[in-house]
Coordinates of C-alpha atoms and ligand atoms in Angstrom, one line a residue:
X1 CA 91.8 129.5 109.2
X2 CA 94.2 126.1 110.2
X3 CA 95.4 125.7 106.5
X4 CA 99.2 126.4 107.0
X5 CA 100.9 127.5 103.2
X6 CA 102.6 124.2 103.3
X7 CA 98.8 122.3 102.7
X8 CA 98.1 125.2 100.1
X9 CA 98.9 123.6 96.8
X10 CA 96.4 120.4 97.9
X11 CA 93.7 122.2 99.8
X12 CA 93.2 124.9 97.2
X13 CA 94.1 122.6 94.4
X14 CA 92.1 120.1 92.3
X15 CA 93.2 116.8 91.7
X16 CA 92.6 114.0 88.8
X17 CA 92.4 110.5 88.7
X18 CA 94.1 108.7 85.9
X19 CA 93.3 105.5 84.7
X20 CA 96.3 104.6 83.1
X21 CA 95.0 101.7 80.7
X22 CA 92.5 103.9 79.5
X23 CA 93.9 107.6 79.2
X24 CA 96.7 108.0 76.5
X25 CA 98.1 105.1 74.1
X26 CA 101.3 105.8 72.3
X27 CA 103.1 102.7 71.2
X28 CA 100.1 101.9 68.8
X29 CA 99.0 98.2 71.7
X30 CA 95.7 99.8 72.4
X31 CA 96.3 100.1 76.1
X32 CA 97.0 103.2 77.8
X33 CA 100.6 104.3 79.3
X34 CA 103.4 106.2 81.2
X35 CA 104.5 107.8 77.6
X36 CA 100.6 108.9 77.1
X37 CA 100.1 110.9 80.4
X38 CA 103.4 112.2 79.8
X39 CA 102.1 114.0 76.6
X40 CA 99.1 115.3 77.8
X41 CA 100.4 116.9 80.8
X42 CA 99.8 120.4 78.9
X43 CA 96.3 119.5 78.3
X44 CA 96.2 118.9 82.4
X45 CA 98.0 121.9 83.0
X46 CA 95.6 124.3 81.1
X47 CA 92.8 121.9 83.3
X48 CA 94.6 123.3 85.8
X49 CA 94.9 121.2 88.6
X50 CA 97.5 120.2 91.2
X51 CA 97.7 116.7 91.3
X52 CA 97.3 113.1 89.5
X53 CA 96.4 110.2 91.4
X54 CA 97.5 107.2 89.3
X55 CA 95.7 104.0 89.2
X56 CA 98.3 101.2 89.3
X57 CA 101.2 101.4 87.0
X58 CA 103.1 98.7 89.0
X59 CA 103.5 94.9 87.7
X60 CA 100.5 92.6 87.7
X61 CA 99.1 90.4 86.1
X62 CA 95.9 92.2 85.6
X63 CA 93.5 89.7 86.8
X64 CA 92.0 92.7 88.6
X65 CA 93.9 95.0 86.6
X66 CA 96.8 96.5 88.1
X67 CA 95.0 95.8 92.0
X68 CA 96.9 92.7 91.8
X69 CA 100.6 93.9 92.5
X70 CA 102.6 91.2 91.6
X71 CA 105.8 93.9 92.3
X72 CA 105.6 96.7 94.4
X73 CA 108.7 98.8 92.8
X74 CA 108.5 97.9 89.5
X75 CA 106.5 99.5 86.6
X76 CA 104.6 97.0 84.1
X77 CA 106.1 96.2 81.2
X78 CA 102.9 97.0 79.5
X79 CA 102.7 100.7 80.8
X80 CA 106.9 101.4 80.5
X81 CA 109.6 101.8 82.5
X82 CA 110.6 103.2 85.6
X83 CA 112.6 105.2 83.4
X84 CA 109.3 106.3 82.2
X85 CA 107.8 107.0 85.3
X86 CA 110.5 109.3 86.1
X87 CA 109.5 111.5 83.7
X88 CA 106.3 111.6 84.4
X89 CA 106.9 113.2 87.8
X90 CA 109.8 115.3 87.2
X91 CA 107.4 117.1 83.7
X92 CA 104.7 117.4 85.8
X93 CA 107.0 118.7 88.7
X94 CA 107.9 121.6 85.8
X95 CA 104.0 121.9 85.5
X96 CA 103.0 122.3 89.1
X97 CA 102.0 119.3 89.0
X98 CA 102.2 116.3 92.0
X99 CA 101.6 112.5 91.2
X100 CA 100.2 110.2 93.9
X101 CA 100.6 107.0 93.0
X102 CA 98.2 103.7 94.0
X103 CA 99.0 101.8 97.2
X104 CA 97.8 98.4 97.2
X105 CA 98.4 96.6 100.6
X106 CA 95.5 94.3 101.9
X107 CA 96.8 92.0 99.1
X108 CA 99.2 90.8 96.6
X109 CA 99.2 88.9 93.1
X110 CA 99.1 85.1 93.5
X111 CA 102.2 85.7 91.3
X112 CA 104.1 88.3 93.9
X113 CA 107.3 85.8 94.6
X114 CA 105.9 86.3 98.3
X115 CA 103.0 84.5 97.7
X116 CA 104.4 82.6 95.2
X117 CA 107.1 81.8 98.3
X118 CA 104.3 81.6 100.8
X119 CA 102.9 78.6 99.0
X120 CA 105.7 76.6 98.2
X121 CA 104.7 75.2 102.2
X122 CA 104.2 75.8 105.8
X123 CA 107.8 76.3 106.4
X124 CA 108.5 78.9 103.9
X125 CA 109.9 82.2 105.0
X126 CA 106.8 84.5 103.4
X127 CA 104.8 81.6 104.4
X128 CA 103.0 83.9 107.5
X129 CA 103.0 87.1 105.2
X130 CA 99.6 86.0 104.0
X131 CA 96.6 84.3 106.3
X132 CA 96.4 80.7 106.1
X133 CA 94.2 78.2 108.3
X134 CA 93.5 75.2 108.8
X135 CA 90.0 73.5 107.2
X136 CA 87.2 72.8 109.6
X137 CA 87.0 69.3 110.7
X138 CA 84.6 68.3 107.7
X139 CA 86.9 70.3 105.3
X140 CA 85.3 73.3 104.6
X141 CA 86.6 76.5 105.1
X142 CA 88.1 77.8 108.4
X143 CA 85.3 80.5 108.6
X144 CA 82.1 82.1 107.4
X145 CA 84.1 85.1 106.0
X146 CA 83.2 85.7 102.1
X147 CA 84.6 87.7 99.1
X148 CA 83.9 91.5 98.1
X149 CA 83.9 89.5 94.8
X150 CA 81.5 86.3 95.7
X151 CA 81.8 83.3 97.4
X152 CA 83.9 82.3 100.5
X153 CA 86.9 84.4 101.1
X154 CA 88.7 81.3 101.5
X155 CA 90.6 78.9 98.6
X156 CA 92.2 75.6 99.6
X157 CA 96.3 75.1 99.0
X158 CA 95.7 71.2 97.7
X159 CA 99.4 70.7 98.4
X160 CA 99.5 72.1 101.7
X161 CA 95.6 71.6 102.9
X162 CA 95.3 75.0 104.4
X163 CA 92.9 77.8 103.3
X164 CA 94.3 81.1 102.3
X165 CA 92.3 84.2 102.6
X166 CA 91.1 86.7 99.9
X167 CA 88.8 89.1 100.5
X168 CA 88.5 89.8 96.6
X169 CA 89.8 87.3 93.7
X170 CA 91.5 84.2 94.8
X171 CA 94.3 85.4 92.4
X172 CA 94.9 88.1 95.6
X173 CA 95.7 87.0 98.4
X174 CA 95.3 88.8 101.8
X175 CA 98.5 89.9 103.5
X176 CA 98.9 89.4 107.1
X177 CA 99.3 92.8 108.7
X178 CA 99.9 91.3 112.1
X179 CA 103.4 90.3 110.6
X180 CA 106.0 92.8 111.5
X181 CA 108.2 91.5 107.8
X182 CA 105.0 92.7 106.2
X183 CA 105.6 96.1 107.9
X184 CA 108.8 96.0 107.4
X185 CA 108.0 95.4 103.8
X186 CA 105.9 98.3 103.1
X187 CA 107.6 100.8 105.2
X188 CA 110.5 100.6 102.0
X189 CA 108.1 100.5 99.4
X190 CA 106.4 104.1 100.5
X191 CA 110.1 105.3 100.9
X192 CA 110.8 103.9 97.6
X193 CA 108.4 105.9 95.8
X194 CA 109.0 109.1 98.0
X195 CA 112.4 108.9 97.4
X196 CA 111.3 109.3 93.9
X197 CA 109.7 112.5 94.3
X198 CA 106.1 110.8 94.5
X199 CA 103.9 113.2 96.5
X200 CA 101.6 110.5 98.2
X201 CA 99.6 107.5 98.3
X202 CA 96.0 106.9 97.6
X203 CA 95.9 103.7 99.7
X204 CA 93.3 100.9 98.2
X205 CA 91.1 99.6 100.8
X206 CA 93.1 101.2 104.0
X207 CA 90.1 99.5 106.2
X208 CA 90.3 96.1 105.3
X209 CA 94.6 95.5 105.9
X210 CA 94.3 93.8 109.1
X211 CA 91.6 90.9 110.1
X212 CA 90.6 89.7 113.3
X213 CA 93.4 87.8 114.9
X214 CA 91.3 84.9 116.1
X215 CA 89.4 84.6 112.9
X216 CA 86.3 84.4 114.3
X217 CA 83.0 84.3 112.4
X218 CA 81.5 87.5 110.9
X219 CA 77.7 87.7 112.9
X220 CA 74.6 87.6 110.7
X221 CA 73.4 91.0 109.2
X222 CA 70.4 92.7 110.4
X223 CA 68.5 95.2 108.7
X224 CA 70.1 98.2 109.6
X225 CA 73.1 97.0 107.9
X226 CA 74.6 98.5 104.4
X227 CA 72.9 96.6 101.5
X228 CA 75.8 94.9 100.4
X229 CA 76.2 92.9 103.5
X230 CA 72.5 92.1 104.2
X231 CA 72.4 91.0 100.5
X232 CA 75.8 88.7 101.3
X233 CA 73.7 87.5 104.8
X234 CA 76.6 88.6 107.2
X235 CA 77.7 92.0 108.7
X236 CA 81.6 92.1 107.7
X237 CA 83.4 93.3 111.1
X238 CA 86.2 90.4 111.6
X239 CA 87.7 90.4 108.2
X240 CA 86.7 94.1 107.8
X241 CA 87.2 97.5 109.4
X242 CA 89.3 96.2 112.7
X243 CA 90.4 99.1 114.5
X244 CA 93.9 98.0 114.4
X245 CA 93.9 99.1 110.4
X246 CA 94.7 102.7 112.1
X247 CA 98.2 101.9 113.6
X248 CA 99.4 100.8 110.3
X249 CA 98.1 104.1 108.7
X250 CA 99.6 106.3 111.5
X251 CA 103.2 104.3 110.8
X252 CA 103.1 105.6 107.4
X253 CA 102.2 108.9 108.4
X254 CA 105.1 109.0 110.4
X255 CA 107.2 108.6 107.6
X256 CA 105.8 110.8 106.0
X257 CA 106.0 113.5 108.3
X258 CA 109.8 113.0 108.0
X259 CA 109.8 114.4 104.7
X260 CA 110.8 118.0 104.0
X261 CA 107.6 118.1 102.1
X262 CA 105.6 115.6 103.7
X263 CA 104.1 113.6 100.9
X264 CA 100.1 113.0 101.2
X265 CA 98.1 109.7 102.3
X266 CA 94.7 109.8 100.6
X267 CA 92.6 106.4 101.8
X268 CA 90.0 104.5 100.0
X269 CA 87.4 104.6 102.9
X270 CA 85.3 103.0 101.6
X271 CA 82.9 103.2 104.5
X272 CA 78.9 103.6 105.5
X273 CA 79.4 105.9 108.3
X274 CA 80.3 109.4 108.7
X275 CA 81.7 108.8 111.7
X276 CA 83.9 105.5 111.0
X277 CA 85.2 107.9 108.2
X278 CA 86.5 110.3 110.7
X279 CA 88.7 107.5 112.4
X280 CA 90.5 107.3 109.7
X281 CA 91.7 111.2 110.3
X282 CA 92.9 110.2 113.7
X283 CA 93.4 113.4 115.5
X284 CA 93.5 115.4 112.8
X285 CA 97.5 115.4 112.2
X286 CA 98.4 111.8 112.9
X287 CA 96.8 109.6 110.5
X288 CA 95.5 109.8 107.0
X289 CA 95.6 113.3 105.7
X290 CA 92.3 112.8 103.6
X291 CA 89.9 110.2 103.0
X292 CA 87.1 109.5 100.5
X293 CA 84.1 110.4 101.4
X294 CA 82.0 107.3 100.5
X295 CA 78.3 108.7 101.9
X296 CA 79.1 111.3 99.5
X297 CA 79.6 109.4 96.8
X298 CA 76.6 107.5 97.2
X299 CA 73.9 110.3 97.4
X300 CA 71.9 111.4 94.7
X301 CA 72.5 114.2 92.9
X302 CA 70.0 116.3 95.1
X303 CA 70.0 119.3 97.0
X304 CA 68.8 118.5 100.5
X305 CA 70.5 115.0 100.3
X306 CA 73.7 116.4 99.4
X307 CA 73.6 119.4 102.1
X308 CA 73.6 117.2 104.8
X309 CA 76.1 114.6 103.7
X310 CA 78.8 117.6 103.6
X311 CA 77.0 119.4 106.8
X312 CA 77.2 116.4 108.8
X313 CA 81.2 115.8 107.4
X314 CA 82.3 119.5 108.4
X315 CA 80.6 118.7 112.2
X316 CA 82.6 115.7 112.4
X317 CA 85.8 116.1 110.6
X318 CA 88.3 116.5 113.7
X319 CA 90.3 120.5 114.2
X320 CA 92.3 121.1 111.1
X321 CA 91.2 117.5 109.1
X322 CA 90.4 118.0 105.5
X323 CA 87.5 117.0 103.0
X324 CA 87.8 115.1 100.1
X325 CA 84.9 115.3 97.6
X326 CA 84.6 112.8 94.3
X327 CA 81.7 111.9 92.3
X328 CA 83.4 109.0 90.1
X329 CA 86.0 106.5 90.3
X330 CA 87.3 103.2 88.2
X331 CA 85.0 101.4 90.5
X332 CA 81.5 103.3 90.1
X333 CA 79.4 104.5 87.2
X334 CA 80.6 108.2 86.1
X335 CA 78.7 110.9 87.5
X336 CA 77.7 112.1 84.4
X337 CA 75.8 109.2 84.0
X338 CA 74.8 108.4 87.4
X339 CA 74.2 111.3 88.9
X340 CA 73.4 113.5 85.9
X341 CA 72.1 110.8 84.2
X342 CA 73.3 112.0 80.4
X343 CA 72.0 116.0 81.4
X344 CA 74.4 118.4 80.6
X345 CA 73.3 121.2 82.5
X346 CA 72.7 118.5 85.8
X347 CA 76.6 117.4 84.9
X348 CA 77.7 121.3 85.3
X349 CA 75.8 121.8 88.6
X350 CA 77.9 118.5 90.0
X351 CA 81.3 119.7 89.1
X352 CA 80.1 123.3 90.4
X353 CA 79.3 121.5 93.6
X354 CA 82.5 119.2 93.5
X355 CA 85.0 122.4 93.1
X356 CA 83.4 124.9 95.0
X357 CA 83.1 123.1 98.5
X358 CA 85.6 122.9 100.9
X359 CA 87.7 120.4 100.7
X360 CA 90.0 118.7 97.5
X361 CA 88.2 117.9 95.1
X362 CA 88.8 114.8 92.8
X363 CA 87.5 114.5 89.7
X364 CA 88.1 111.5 87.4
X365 CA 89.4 111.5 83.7
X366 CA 86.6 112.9 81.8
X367 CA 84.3 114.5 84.3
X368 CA 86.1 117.7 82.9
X369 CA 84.1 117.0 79.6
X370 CA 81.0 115.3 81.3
X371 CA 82.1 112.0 79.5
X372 CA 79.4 108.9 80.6
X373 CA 79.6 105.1 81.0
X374 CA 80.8 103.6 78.1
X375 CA 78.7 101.2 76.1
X376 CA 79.5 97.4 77.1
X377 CA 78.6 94.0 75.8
X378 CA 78.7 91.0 77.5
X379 CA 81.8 89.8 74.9
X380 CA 83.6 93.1 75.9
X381 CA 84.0 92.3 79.8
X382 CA 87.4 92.3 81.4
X383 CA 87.1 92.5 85.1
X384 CA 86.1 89.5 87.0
X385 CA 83.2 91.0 88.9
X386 CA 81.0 91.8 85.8
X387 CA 81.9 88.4 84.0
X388 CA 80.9 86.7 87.4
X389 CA 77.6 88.7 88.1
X390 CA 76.3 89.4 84.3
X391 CA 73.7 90.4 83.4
X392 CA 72.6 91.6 87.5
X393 CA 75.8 93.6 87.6
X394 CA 77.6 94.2 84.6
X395 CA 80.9 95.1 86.3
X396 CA 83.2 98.1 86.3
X397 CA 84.1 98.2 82.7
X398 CA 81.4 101.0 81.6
X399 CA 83.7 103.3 83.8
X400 CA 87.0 102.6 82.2
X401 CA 86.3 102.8 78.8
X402 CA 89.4 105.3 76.9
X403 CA 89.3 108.9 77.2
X404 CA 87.6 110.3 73.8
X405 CA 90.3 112.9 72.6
X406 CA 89.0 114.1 69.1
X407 CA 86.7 112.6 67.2
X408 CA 88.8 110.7 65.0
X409 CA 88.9 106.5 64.4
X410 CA 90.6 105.7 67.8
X411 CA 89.6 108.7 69.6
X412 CA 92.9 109.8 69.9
X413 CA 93.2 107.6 72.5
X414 CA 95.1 105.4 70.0
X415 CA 96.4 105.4 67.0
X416 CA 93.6 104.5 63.6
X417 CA 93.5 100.7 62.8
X418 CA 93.6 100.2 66.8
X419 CA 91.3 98.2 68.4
X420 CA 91.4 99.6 72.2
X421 CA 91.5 97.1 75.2
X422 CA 88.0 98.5 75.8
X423 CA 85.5 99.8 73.3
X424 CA 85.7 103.6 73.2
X425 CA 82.1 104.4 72.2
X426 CA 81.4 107.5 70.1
X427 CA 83.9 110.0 70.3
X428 CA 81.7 111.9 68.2
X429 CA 79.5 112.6 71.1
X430 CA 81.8 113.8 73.2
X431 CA 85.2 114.6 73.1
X432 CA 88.1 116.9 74.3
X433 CA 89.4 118.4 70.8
X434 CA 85.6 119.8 70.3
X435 CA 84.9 120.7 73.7
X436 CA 88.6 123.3 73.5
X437 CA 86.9 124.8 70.5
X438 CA 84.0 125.5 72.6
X439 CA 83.5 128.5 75.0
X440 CA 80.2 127.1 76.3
X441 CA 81.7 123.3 76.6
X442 CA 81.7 121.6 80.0
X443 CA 85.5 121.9 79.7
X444 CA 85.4 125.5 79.3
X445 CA 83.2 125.5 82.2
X446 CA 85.4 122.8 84.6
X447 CA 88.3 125.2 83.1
X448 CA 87.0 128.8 84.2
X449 CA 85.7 126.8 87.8
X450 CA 89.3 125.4 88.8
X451 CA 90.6 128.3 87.7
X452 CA 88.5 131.1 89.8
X453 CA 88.9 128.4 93.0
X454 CA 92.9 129.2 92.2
X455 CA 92.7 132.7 92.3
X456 CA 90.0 132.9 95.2
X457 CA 91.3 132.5 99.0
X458 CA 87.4 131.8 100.3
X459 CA 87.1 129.3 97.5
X460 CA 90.2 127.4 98.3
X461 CA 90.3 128.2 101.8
X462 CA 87.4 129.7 103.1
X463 CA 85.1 127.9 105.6
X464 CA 81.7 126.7 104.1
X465 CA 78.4 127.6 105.8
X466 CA 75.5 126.5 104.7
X467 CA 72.8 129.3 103.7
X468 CA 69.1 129.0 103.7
X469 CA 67.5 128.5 100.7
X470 CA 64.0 127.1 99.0
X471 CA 63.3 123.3 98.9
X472 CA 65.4 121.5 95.8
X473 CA 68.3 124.3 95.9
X474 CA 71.6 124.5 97.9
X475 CA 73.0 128.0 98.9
X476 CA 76.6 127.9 100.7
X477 CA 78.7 130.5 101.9
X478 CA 83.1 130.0 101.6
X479 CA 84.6 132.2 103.4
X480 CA 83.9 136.2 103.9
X481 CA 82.8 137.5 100.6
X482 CA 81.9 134.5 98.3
X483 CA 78.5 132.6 98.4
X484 CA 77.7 129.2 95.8
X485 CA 73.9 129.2 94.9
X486 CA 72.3 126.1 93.1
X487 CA 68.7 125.5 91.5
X488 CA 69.0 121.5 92.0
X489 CA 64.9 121.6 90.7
X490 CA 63.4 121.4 87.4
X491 CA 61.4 125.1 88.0
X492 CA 62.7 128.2 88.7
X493 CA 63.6 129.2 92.1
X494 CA 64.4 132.1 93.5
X495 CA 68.2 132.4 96.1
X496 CA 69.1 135.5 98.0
X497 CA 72.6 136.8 97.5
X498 CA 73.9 139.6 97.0
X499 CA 77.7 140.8 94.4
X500 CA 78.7 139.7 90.9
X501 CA 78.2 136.4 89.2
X502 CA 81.8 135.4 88.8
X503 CA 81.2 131.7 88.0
X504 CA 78.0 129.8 86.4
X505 CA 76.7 126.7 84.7
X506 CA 75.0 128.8 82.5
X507 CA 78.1 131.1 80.8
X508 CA 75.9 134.2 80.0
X509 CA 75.3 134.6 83.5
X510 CA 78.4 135.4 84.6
X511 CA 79.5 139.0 85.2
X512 CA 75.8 140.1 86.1
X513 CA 75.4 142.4 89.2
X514 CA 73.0 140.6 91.4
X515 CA 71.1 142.7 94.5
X516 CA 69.7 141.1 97.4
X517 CA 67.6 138.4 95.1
X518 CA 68.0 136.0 92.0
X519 CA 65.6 133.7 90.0
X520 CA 68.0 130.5 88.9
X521 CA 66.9 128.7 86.1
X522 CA 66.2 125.0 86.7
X523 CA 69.6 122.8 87.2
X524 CA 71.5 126.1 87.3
X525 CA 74.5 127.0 89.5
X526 CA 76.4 130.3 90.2
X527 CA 79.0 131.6 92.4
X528 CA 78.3 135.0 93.3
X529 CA 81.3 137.1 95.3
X530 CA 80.6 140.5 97.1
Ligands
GLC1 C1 89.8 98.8 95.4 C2 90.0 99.2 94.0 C3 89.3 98.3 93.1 C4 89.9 96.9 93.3 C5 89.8 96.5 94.8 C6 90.6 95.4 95.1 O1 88.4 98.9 95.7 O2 89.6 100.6 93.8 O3 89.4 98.6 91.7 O4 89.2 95.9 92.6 O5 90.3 97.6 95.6 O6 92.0 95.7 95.0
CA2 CA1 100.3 101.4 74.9

């Protein structure tokens, strides 16, 4: 076994993403903040897990809200102070508790006073922080390359006549990694939050930092390209994914490593490949210490599928690397819904999946209570990317909808009278103050699941094997004496295994001696220890 104590609390511990605008309102605006996680960090305790990673809290003008960082050590006005934030870490410190915050570096706001700098002409001093070019002769942009948002990734500076690049909004600019200010730059704002007592970084869009030096044009797709590029006609590789991403990565890992407690660097890597994931785990010690598992992600919610994503990741993953697993994020529909598709007992067998693999689990705010997309209207949209594409993609709203804490006008999420940034749908139908008064709840059920990986060393440590087992289930040994059995089918199948039921999607289950055989109910799940 390579996990050394030191990597116990992350390996064997659960983590939860926070949404900020969307979690906890307390000063009666409708929008989530700082005060709000701060007073439900009892209810995250009881959860049980180790660590929060925090969507942007830092300044921005939220024209993609929060991902456009218009100061990088500063907390928006809107969420509190750094005062606030303080708090935050050293209460959940008392908890057990580690917060990673949001790293944003591929770009800035257009209102960062680098950018803002930048633009004032060629000769300013931030001026080659970001990527300008010139137009091409007939005054069209300098390249091909086009936005993760729509359109070219370029916008023309009128006063200056030059392009600047962004490979999302044009109100976020691309930095230019190859400037050593930039890295300069960044290397105090990680120590700036370390210093803190922040425990890490979930980096946004660690593949995309640094683009091709010489611009060049990104080739046409072909059709073994992901969908995304053959629907945008070109196969990113120049303003995507350049291999030289990985030096910056391993510079902040450095620091990192200087800590007593080296604080963790989780990536958005956001990739198609397996093995372009791996890359970003360098040697296994020198780069990113975990990375999101995209192919994951992106499977359906079925047996064989899933077995071989997480097969194929433990063959690659380099000596001593780490899995991250994740079914929903504030970018893609909420397993519950997309996955599960509204099925509660389909819901149950994806978190038993989720914190019973190897690897860190983490689960978004409300997957603990099997909360789904959020109803929303065309006249409800606030990111860009569904106002653009409606009705062929309705953006990422449905996902960031408030957290339903009792079924009460606001939710809980804010106070009666309220009208919330988003629209919270019913609380009625599902909600955190009913599911606690609930033993056969999915929050019981998330509850008892972190809680038995906590207490078992092959469930928090144990290597994972997988086991045969019939078409449309997944059997999985962790470690020695513990094996996870799922019916991932709409019949009955039967699963060989052999101990107690210690864990199941179906509560009655648990406790029952099992010998040498068990029929599992359709969409059923159990963990079974010898
Ligand atoms: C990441 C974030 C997403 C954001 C984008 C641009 O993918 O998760 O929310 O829009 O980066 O910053
Ligand atoms: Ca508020």
């Amino acid at each position: 076994m390579s996990t050394s104590d030191a990597d116990r609390w992350w390996h064997g511990g659960v983590f939860y993403q926070i949404y900020p605008r969307s979690f906890a309102d307390t000063n009666h605006d409708g929008v989530g903040d700082l005060p709000g996680i701060t007073a439900k960090l009892d209810y995250l305790a009881d959860l049980g897990i180790s660590g929060i990673w925090l969507s942007p809290v830092t300044v921005s003008p939220d024209r993609d809200w929060g991902y456009d960082v218009a100061d990088y050590c500063g907390i928006d006005p809107g969420f509190g102070t750094l005062a606030d934030l303080d708090t935050l870490v050293s209460e959940a410190g008392h908890r057990g508790i580690r917060i990673l915050m949001d790293l944003v570096p591929n770009h800035t706001s257009d209102q960062h006073s680098w950018f803002v700098d930048a633009r004032s002409g060629p000769d300013a001093a931030h001026r080659d922080w970001y990527v300008w070019a010139h137009p091409k002769p007939d005054g069209s942009p300098p390249n091909n390359w086009l936005s993760v948002f729509g359109g070219s990734a370029w916008e023309l500076d009128e006063a200056s006549g030059q392009y600047y690049l962004h490979n999302f909004e044009a109100q976020q600019p691309d930095l230019n990694w190859w400037s050593e200010d930039v890295r300069g730059a960044f290397d105090a704002i990680v120590r700036f939050w370390w210093d803190r007592g922040v425990s890490g970084f979930r980096i946004d869009v660690c593949n995309m930092m640094i683009k091709d030096a010489e611009l060049r044009d990104n080739p046409p797709a072909t059709e073994g390209d992901p969908l995304d590029q053959q629907l945008m006609g070109l196969r990113a590789v120049y303003n995507s994914d350049r291999p030289e991403a990985h030096d910056i990565l391993q510079r902040w890992r450095t620091i990192a490593d200087g800590y007593e407690t080296p604080p963790l660097l989780i990536g958005e890597t956001n990739v198609e490949q397996l093995t372009t994931l791996m890359e970003f785990y360098g040697d296994g010690r020198n780069e990113l210490h975990g990375g999101f598992n995209f192919v994951f992600i992106n499977a359906n919610l079925e047996a064989e599928a899933m077995r071989r994503v997480v097969e194929d990741t433990e063959a690659l993953l380099p000596e001593g690397a780490w899995p991250i697993w994740t079914g929903s994020n504030h970018d893609v529909s909420r397993l519950a819904t997309r996955w599960a598709g509204g099925d509660v007992a389909k819901v149950r067998c994806a978190l038993l999946i989720l914190l019973t693999l190897r690897g860190t689990p983490f689960l978004y705010q409300g997957d603990e209570i099997g909360l789904t997309d959020g109803p929303i209207f065309q006249s409800d949209l606030h990111d860009a990317v569904g106002i653009r594409f409606w009705p062929y993609y309705k953006g990422r709203d449905p996902e960031r909808t408030p957290m339903p804490w009792s079924n009460t006008p606001g939710g809980g999420f804010t106070s009666p009278g309220v009208t919330p940034w988003l629209p919270m749908g019913d609380p009625a139908a599902c909600n955190v103050a009913d599911q606690e008064a609930d033993v056969d709840s999915v929050l019981a059920f998330t509850r008892r699941a972190i809680a038995g990986r906590r207490h078992s060393d092959d469930l928090a440590v144990g290597p994972y094997r997988s086991l045969p087992s019939p078409t449309g289930t997944w059997a999985y040994a962790r470690g020695e004496r513990t094996v996870v059995a799922l019916n991932m089918s709409e019949r009955a199948q039967p699963v060989e295994a052999t101990g107690t039921i210690v864990l199941s999607t179906e509560r009655t289950l648990e406790g029952t001696a099992v010998e040498g055989a068990l029929t599992l109910a359709p969409w059923t799940g159990v963990v079974i220890t010898s």
